[in-house]
GROMACS .gro file of C-alpha atoms in nm:
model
   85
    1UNK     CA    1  10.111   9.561  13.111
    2UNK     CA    2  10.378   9.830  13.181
    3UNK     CA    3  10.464   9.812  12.823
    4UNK     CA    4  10.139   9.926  12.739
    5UNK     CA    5  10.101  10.199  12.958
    6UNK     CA    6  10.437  10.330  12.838
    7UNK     CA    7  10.368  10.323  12.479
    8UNK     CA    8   9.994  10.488  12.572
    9UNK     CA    9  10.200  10.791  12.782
   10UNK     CA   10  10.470  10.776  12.451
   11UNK     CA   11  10.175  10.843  12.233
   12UNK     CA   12  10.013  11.120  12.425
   13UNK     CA   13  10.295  11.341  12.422
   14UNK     CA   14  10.390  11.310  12.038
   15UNK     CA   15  10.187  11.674  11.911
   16UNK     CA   16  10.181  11.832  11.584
   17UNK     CA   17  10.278  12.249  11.580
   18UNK     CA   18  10.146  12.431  11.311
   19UNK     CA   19  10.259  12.730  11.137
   20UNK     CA   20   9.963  12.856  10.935
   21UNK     CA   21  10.184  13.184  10.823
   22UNK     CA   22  10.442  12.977  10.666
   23UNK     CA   23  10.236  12.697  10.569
   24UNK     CA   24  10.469  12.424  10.734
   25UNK     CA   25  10.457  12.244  11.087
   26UNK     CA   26  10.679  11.998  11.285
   27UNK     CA   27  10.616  11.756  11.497
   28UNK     CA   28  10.748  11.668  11.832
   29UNK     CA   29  10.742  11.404  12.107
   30UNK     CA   30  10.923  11.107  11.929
   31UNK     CA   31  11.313  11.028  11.949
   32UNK     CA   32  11.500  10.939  11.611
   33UNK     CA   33  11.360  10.932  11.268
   34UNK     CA   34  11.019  10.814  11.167
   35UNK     CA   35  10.796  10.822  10.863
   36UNK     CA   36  10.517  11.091  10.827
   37UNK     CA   37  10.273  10.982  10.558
   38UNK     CA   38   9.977  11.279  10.521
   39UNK     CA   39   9.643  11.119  10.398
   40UNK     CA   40   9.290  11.328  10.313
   41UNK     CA   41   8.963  11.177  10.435
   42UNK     CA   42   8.960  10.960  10.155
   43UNK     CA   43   9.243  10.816  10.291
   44UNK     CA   44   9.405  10.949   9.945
   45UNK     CA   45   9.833  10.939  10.064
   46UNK     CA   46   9.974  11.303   9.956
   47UNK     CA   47  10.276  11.296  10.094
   48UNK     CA   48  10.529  11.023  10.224
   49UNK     CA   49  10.909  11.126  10.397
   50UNK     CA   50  11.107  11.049  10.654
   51UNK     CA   51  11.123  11.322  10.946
   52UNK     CA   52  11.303  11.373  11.225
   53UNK     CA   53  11.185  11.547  11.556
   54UNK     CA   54  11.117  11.867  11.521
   55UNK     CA   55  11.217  11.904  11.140
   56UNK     CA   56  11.002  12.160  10.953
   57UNK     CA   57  10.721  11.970  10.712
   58UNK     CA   58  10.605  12.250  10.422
   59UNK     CA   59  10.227  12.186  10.369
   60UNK     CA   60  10.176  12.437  10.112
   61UNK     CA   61  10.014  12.241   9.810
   62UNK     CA   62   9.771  12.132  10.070
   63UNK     CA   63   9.428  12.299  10.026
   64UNK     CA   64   9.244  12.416  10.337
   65UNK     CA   65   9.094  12.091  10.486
   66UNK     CA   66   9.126  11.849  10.738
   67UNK     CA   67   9.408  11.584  10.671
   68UNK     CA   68   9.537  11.270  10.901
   69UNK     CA   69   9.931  11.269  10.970
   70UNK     CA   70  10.021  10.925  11.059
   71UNK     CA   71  10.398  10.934  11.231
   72UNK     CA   72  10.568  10.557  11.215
   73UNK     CA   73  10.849  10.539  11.406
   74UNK     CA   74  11.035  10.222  11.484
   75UNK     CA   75  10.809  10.132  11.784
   76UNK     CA   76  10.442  10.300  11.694
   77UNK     CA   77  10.208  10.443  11.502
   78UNK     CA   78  10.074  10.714  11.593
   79UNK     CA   79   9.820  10.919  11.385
   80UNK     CA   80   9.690  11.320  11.448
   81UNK     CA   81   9.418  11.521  11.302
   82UNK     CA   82   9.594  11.848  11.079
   83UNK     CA   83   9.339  12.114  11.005
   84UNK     CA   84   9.495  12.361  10.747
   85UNK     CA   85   9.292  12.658  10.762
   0.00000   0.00000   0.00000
């Protein structure tokens, strides 16, 4: 049951910063390296990479929309809503 909780708390705190003037974001929240796959609604993948905390993602072939990040690290998966305006 604590293990739960823990990984619920874990997931709450991983958060996606955007920077709509440079078209890029990063994420944060997660410890180590982890694999950010960025889907459309049609659950169409666009991009696939391995990240790091805090490491700058360009999103600059993406048109304005609403997208899915999904963030796999070695313990979770943990997906986010990214609006591109």
């Amino acid at each position: 049951m604590n293990t739960m909780e823990s990984v619920t708390t874990k997931k709450e705190i991983v958060r996606l910063h955007l920077n709509p003037l440079n078209n890029t974001f990063h994420v944060t929240g997660f410890e180590g390296a982890a694999t950010l796959v960025i889907s459309d609604l049609n659950c169409i993948k666009l991009l696939k990479m391995q990240i790091s905390a805090d490491d700058v993602i360009p999103i600059d072939f993406l048109k304005k929309g609403i997208y899915i990040a999904k963030i796999t690290t070695s313990t979770e998966v943990i997906e986010r809503k990214l609006i591109k305006d």
